[in-house]
PDB file of C-alpha atoms in Angstrom:
ATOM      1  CA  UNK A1126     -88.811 -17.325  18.839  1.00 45.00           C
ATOM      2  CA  UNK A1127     -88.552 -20.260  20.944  1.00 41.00           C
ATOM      3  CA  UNK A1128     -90.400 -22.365  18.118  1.00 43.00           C
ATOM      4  CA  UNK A1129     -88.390 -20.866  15.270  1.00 41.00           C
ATOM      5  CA  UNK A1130     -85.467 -22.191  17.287  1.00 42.00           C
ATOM      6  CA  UNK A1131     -86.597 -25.559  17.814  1.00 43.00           C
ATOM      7  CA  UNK A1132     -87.114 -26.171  14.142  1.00 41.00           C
ATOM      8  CA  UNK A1133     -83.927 -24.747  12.887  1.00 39.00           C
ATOM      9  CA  UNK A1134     -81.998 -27.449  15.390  1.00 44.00           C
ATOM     10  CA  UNK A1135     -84.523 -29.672  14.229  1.00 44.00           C
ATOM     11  CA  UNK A1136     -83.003 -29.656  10.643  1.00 40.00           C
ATOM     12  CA  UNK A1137     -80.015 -31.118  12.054  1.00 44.00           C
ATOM     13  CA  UNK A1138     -81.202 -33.159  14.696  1.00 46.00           C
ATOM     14  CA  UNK A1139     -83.383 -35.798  12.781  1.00 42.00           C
ATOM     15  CA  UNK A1140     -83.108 -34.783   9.024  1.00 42.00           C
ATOM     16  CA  UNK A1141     -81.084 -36.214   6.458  1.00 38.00           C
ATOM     17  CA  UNK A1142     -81.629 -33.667   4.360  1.00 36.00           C
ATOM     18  CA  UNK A1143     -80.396 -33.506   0.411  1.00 36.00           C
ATOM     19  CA  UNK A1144     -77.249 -31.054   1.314  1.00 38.00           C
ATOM     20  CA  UNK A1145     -73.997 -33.188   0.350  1.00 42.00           C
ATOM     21  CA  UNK A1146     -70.276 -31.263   0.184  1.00 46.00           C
ATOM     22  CA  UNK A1147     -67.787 -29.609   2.999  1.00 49.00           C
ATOM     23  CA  UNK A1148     -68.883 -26.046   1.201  1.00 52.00           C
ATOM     24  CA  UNK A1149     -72.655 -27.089   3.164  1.00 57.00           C
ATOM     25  CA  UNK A1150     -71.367 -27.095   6.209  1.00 69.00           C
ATOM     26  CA  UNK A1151     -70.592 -25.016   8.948  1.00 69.00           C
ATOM     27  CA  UNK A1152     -72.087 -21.757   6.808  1.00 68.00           C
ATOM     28  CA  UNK A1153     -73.422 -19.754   9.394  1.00 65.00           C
ATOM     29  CA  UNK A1154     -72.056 -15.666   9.295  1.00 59.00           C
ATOM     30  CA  UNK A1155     -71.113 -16.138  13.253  1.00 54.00           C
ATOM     31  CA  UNK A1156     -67.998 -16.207  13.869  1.00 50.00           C
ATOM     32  CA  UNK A1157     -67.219 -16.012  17.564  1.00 45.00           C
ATOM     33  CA  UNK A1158     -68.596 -19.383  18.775  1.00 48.00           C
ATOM     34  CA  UNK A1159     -66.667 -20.689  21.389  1.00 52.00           C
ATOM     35  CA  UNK A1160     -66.649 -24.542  21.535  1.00 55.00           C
ATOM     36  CA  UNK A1161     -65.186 -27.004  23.799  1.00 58.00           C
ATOM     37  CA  UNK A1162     -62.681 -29.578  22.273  1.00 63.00           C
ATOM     38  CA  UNK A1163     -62.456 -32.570  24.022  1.00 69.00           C
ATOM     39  CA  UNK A1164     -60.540 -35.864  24.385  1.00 73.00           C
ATOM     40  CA  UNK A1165     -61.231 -39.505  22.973  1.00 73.00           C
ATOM     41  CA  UNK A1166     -62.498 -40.815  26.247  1.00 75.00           C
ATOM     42  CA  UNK A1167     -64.607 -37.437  27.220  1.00 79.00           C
ATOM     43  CA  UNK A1168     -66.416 -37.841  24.081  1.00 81.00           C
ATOM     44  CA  UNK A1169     -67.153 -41.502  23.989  1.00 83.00           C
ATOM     45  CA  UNK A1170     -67.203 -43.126  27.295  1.00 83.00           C
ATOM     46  CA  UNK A1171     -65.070 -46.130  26.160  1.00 88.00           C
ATOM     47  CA  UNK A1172     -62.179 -47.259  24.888  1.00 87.00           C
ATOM     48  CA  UNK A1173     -62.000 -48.156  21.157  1.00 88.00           C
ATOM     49  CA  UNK A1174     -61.064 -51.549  19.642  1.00 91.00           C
ATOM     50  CA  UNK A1175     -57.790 -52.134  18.362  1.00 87.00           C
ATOM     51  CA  UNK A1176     -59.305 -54.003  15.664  1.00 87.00           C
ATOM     52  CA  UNK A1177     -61.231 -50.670  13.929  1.00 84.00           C
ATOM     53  CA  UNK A1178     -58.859 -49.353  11.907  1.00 62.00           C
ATOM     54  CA  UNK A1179     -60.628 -46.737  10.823  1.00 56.00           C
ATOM     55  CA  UNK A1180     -60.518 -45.308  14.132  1.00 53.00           C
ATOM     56  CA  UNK A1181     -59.833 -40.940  14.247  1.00 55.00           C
ATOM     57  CA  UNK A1182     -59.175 -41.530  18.194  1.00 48.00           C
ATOM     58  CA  UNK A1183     -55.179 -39.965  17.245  1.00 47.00           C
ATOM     59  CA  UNK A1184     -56.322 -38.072  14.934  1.00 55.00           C
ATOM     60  CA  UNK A1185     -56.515 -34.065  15.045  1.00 58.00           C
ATOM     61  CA  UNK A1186     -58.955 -31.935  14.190  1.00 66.00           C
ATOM     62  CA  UNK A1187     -59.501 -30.553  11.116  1.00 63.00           C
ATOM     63  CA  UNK A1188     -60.350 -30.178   7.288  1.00 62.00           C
ATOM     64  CA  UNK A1189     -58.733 -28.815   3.818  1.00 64.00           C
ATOM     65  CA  UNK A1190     -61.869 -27.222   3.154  1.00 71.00           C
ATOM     66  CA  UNK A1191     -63.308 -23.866   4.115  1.00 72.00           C
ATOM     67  CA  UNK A1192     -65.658 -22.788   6.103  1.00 71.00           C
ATOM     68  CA  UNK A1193     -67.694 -19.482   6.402  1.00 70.00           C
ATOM     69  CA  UNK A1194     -67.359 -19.117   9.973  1.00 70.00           C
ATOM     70  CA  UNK A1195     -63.950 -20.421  10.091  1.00 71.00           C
ATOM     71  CA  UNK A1196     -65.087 -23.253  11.996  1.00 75.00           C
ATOM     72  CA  UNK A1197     -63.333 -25.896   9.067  1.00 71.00           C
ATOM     73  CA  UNK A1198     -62.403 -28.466  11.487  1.00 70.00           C
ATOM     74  CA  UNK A1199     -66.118 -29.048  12.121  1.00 77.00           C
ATOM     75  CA  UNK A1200     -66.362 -29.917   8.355  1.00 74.00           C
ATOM     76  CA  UNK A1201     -64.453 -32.969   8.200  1.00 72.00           C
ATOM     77  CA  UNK A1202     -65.387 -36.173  10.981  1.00 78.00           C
ATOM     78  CA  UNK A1203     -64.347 -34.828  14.571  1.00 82.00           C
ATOM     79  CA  UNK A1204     -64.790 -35.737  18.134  1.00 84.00           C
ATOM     80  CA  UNK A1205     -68.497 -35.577  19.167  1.00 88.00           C
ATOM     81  CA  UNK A1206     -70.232 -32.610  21.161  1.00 88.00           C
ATOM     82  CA  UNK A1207     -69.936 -34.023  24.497  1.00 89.00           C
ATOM     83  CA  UNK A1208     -73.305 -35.325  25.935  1.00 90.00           C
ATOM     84  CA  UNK A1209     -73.611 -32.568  28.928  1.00 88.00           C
ATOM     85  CA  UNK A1210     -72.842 -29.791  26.111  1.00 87.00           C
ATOM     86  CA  UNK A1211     -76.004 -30.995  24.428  1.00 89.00           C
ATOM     87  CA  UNK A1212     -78.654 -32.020  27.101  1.00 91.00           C
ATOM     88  CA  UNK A1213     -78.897 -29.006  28.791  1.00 87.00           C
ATOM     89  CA  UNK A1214     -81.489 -27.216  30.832  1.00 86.00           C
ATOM     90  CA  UNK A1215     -83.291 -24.597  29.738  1.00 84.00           C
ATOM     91  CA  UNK A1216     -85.864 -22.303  31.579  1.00 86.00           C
ATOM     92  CA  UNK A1217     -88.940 -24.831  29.785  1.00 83.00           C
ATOM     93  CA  UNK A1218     -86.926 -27.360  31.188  1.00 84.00           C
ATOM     94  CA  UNK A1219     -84.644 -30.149  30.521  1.00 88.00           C
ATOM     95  CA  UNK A1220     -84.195 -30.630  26.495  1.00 93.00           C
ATOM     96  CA  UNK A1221     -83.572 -34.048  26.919  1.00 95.00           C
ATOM     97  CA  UNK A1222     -84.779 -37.600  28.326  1.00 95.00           C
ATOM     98  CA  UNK A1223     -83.151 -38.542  31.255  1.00 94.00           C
ATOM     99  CA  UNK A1224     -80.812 -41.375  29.884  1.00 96.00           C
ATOM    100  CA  UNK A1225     -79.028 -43.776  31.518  1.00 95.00           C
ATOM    101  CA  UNK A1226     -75.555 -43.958  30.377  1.00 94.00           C
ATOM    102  CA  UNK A1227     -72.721 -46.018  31.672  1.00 91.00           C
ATOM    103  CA  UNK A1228     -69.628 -47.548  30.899  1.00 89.00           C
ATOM    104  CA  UNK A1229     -69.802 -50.925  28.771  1.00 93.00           C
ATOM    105  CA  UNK A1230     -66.721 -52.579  30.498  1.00 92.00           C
ATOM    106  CA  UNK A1231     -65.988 -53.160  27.117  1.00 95.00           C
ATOM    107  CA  UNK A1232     -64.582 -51.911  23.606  1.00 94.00           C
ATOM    108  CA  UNK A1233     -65.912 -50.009  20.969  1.00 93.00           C
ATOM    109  CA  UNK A1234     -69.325 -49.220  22.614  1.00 95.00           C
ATOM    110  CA  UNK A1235     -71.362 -47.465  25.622  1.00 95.00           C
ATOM    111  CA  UNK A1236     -74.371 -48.633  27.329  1.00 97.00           C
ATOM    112  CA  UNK A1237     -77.398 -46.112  27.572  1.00 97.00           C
ATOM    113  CA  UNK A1238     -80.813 -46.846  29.141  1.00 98.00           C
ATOM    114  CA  UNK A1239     -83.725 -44.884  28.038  1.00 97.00           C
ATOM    115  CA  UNK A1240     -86.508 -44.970  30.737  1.00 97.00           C
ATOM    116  CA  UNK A1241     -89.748 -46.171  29.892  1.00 98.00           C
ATOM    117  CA  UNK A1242     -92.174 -42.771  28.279  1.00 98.00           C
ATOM    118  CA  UNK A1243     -94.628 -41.431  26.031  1.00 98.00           C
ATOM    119  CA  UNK A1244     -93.001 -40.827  22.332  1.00 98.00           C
ATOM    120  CA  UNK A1245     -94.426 -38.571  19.305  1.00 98.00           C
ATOM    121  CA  UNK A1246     -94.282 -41.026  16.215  1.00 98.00           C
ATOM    122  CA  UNK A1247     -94.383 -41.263  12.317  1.00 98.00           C
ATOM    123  CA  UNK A1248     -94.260 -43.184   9.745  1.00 97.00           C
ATOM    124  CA  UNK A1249     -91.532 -42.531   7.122  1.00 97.00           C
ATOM    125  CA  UNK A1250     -92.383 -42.652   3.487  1.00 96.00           C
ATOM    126  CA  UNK A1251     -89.629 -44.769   2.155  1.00 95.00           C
ATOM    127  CA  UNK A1252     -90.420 -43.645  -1.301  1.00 94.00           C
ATOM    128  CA  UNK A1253     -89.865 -40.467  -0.589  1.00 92.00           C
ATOM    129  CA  UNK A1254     -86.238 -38.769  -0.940  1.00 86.00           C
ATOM    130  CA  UNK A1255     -86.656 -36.541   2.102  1.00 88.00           C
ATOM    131  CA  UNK A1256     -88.997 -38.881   4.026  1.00 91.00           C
ATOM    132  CA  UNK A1257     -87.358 -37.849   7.008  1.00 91.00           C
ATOM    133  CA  UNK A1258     -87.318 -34.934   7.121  1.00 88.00           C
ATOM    134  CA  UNK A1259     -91.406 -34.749   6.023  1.00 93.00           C
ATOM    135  CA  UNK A1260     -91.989 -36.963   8.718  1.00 95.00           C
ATOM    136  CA  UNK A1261     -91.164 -34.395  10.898  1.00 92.00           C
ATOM    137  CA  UNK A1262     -92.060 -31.254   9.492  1.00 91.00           C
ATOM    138  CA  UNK A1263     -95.169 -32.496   8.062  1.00 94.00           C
ATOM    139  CA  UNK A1264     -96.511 -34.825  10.823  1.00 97.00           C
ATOM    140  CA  UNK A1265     -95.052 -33.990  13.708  1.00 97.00           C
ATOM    141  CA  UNK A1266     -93.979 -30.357  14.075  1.00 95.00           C
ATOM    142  CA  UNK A1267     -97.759 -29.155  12.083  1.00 96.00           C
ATOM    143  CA  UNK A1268     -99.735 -32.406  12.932  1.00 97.00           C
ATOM    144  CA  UNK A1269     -99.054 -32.456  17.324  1.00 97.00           C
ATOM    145  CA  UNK A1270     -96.091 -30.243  18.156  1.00 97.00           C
ATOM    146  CA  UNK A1271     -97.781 -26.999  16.705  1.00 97.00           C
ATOM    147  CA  UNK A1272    -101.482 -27.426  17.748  1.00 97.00           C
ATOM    148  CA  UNK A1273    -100.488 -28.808  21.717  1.00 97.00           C
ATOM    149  CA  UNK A1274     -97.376 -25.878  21.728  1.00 96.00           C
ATOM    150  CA  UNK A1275     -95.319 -29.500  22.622  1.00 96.00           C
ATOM    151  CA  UNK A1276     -91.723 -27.489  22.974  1.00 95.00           C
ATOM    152  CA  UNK A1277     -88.599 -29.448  21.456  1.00 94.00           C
ATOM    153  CA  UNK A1278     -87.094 -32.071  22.976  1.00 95.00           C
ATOM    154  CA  UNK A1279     -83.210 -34.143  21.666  1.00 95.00           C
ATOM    155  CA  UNK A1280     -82.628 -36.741  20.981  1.00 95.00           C
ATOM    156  CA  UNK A1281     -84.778 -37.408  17.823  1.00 95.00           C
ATOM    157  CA  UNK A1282     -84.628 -40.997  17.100  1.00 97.00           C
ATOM    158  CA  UNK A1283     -84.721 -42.828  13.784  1.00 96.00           C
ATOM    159  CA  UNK A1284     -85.771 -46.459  14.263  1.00 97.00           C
ATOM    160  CA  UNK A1285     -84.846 -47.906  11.052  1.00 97.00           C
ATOM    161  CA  UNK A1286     -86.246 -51.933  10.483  1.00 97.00           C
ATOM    162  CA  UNK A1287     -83.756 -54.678   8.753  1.00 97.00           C
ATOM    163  CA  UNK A1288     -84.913 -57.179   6.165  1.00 96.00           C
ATOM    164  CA  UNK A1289     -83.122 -60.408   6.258  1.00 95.00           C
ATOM    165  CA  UNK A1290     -79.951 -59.374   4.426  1.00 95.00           C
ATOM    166  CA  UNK A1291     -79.845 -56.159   6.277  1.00 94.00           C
ATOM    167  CA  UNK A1292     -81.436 -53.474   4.036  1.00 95.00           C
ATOM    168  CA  UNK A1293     -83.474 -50.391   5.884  1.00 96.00           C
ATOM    169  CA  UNK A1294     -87.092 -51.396   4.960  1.00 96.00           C
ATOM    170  CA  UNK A1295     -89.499 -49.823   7.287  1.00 97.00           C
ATOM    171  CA  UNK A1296     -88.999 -46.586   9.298  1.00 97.00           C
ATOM    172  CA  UNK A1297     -90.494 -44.281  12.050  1.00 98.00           C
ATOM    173  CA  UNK A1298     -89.348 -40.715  13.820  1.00 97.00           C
ATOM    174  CA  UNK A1299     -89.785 -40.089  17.387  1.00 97.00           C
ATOM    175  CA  UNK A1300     -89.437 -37.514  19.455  1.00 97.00           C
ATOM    176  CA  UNK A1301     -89.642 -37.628  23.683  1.00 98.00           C
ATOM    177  CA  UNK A1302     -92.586 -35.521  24.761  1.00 98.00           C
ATOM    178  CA  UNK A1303     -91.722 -33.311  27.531  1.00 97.00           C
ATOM    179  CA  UNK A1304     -91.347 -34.211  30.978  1.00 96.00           C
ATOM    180  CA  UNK A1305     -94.294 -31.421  31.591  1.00 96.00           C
ATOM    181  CA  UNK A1306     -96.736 -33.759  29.198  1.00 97.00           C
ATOM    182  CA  UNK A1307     -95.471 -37.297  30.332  1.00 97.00           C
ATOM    183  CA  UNK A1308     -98.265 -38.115  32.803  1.00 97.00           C
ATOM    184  CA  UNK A1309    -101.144 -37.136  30.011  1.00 97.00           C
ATOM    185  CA  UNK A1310     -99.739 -36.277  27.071  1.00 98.00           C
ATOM    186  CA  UNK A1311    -102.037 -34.541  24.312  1.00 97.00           C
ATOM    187  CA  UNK A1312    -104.007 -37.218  22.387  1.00 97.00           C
ATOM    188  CA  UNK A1313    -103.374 -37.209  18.658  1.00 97.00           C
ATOM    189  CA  UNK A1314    -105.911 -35.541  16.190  1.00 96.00           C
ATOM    190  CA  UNK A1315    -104.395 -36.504  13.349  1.00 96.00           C
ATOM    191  CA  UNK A1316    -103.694 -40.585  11.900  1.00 96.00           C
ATOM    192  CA  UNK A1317     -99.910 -39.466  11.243  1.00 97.00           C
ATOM    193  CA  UNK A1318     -98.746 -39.447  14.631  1.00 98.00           C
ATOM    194  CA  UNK A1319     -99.187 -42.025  17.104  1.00 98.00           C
ATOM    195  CA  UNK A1320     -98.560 -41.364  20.775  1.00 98.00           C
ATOM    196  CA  UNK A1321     -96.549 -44.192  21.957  1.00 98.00           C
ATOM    197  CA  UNK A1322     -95.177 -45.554  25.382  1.00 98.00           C
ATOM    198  CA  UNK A1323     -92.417 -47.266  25.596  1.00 97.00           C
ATOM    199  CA  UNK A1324     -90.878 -49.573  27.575  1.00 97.00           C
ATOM    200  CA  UNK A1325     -87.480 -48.903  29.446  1.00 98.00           C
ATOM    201  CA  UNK A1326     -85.254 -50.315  26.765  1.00 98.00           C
ATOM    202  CA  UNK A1327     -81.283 -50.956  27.086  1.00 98.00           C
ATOM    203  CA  UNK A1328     -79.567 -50.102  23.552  1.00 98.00           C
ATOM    204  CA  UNK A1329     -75.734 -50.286  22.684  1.00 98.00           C
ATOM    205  CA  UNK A1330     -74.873 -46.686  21.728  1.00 96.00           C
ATOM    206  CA  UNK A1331     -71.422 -45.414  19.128  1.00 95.00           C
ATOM    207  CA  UNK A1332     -71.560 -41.496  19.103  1.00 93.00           C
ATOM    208  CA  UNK A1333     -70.091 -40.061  16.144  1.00 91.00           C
ATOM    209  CA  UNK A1334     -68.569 -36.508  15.539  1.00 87.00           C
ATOM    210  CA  UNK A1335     -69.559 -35.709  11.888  1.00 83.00           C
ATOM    211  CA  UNK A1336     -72.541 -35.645   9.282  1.00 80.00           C
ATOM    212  CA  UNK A1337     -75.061 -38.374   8.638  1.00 78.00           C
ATOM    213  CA  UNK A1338     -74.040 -38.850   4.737  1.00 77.00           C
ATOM    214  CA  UNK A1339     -70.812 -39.662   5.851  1.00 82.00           C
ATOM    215  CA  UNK A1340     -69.541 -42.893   4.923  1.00 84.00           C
ATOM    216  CA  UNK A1341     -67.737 -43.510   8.179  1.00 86.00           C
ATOM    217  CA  UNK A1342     -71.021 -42.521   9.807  1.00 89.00           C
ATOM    218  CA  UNK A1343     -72.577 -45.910   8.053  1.00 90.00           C
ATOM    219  CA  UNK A1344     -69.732 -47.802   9.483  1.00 91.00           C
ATOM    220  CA  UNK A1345     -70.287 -47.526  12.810  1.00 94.00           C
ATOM    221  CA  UNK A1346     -73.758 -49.579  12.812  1.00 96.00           C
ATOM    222  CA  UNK A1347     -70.784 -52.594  11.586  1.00 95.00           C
ATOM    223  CA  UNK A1348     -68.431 -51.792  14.185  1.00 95.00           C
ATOM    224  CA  UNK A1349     -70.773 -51.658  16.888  1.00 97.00           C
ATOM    225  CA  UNK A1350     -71.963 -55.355  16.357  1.00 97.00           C
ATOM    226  CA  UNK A1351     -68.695 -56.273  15.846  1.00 97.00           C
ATOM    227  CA  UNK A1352     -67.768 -54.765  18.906  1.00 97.00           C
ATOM    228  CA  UNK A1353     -71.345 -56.559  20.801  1.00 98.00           C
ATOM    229  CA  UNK A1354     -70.234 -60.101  19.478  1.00 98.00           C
ATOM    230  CA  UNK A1355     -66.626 -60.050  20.397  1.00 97.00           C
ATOM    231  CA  UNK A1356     -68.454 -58.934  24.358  1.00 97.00           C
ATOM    232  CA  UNK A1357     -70.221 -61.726  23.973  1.00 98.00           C
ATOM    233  CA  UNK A1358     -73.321 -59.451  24.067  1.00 98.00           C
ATOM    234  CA  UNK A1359     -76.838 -60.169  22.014  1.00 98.00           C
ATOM    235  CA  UNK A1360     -78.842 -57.775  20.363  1.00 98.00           C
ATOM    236  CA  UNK A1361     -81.888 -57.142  18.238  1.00 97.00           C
ATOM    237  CA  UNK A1362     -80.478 -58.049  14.318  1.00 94.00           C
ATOM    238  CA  UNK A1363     -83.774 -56.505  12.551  1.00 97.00           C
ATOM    239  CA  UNK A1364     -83.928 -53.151  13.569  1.00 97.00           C
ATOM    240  CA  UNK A1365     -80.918 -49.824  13.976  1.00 97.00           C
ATOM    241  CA  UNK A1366     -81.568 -46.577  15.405  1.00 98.00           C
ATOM    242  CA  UNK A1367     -80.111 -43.091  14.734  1.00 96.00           C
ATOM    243  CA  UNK A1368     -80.196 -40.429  17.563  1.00 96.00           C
ATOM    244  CA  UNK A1369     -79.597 -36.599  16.302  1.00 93.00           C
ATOM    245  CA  UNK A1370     -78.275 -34.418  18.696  1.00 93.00           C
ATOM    246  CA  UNK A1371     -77.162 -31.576  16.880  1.00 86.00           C
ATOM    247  CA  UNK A1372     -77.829 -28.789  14.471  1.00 76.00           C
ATOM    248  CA  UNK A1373     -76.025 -30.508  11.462  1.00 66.00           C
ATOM    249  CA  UNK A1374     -74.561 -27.806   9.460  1.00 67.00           C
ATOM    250  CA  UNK A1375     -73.209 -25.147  12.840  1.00 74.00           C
ATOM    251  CA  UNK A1376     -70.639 -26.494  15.414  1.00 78.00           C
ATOM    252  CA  UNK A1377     -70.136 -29.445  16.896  1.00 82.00           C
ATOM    253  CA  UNK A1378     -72.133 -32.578  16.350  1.00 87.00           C
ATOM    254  CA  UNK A1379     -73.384 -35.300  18.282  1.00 91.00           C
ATOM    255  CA  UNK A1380     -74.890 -38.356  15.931  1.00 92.00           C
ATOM    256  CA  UNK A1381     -75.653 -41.655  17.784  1.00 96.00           C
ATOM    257  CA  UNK A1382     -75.416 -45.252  16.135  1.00 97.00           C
ATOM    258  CA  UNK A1383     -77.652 -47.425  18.091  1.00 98.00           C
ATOM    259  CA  UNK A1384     -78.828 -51.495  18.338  1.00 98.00           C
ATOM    260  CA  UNK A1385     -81.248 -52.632  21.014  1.00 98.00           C
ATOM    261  CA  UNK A1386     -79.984 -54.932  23.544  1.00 98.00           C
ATOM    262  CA  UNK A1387     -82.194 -58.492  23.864  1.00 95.00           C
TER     263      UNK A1387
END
């Protein structure tokens, strides 16, 4: 059960799968989910800049489409899941990292620390459509999560590479292994997945409440170094990273824009 689970959130966590359309989302039959709305502030950590006009920090809730469950104002861009909804602990343990976040003294972005660890990683075949996706369910979950019985741990982070005029050349999936496997972590058997450690690294963080194919989710990469050079702040111009959080097509969700501090 507990792996059945872990791959169904995994569909929404890392994968940017082929679904496209409000009439995709929020389809599951249950209808009694009790979610937690929160503020601006609760949701983001920081105060946004004036500047971003495309800012939904006024803006309610909500969506003219319908949704199965009745949950349509999770259809259309929303607040994101707050952080402490999402990393919770479970009786396996904590389903997250323990990340360092803090306020940026600043607008438009938070600061988040992620401690130096072991990593699950693959390759992404950027010739294939759903290269995401198969980088997880193909390498990962059947290549090292299966065979070790590694349980499921969130974020699961895109690390997409830049060419000079900013197009997403290279990329890899990772996925924290558990706190229970972080002193010797189960060596890979297979080429696709390399167990990495790495470093404690400081990264510039926009959450966003909404869907990965959304257009306003591309935007926030723009605003975020917009937001890092009026600070006065430098950071890492070749690479971006995406963070999943959530189950992408039930309840509230939690995606993470992300550049690496220098």
């Amino acid at each position: 059960m507990f792996k059945l689970l872990a791959v169904l959130a995994l569909v929404g966590a890392c994968v940017a799968h082929r679904f496209k359309g409000g009439h995709y989302r929020q389809t599951k039959d249950k209808d009694d989910y009790a979610y937690k709305s929160s503020s601006w502030e609760e949701a983001h950590e920081y105060d946004e800049c004036p500047e971003f006009d495309d800012s939904y920090e006024e803006d309610a809730e909500g969506s003219g489409d319908t949704a199965k469950n009745g949950m349509h104002h999770f259809m259309s861009r929303h607040h994101p899941k707050l952080i402490e909804d999402t990393c919770i602990n479970v009786d396996a343990g904590p389903v997250c990292p323990n990340f360092s976040r803090e306020e940026s003294g600043h607008c438009g972005f938070e600061t988040v620390t992620i401690p130096k660890g072991w990593w699950m990683v693959a390759d992404i075949d950027m010739a294939d459509e759903m290269g995401v996706r198969n980088a997880y369910k193909e390498k990962i979950y059947y290549g090292y999560r299966t065979p070790n019985n590694i349980r499921f741990m969130i974020p699961v982070i895109v690390k997409w590479h830049l060419d000079e005029d900013g197009n997403r050349v290279k990329g890899k999936l990772a996925m924290y292994v558990p706190p229970e496997h972080q002193e010797a972590p189960p060596a890979s058997t297979t080429e696709k997945v390399k167990i990495e450690e790495w470093p404690e690294t400081k990264v510039y963080v926009r959450p966003y409440g909404g869907y990965r194919d959304d257009a306003a989710f591309g935007t926030q990469f723009g605003h975020l170094r917009k937001a890092l050079d009026k600070a006065g702040l430098s950071y890492k111009d070749d690479e971006e990273w995406e963070a999943g959080y959530t189950y992408l097509r039930y309840g509230r969700q939690r995606i993470e824009a992300m550049v690496i501090a220098n």
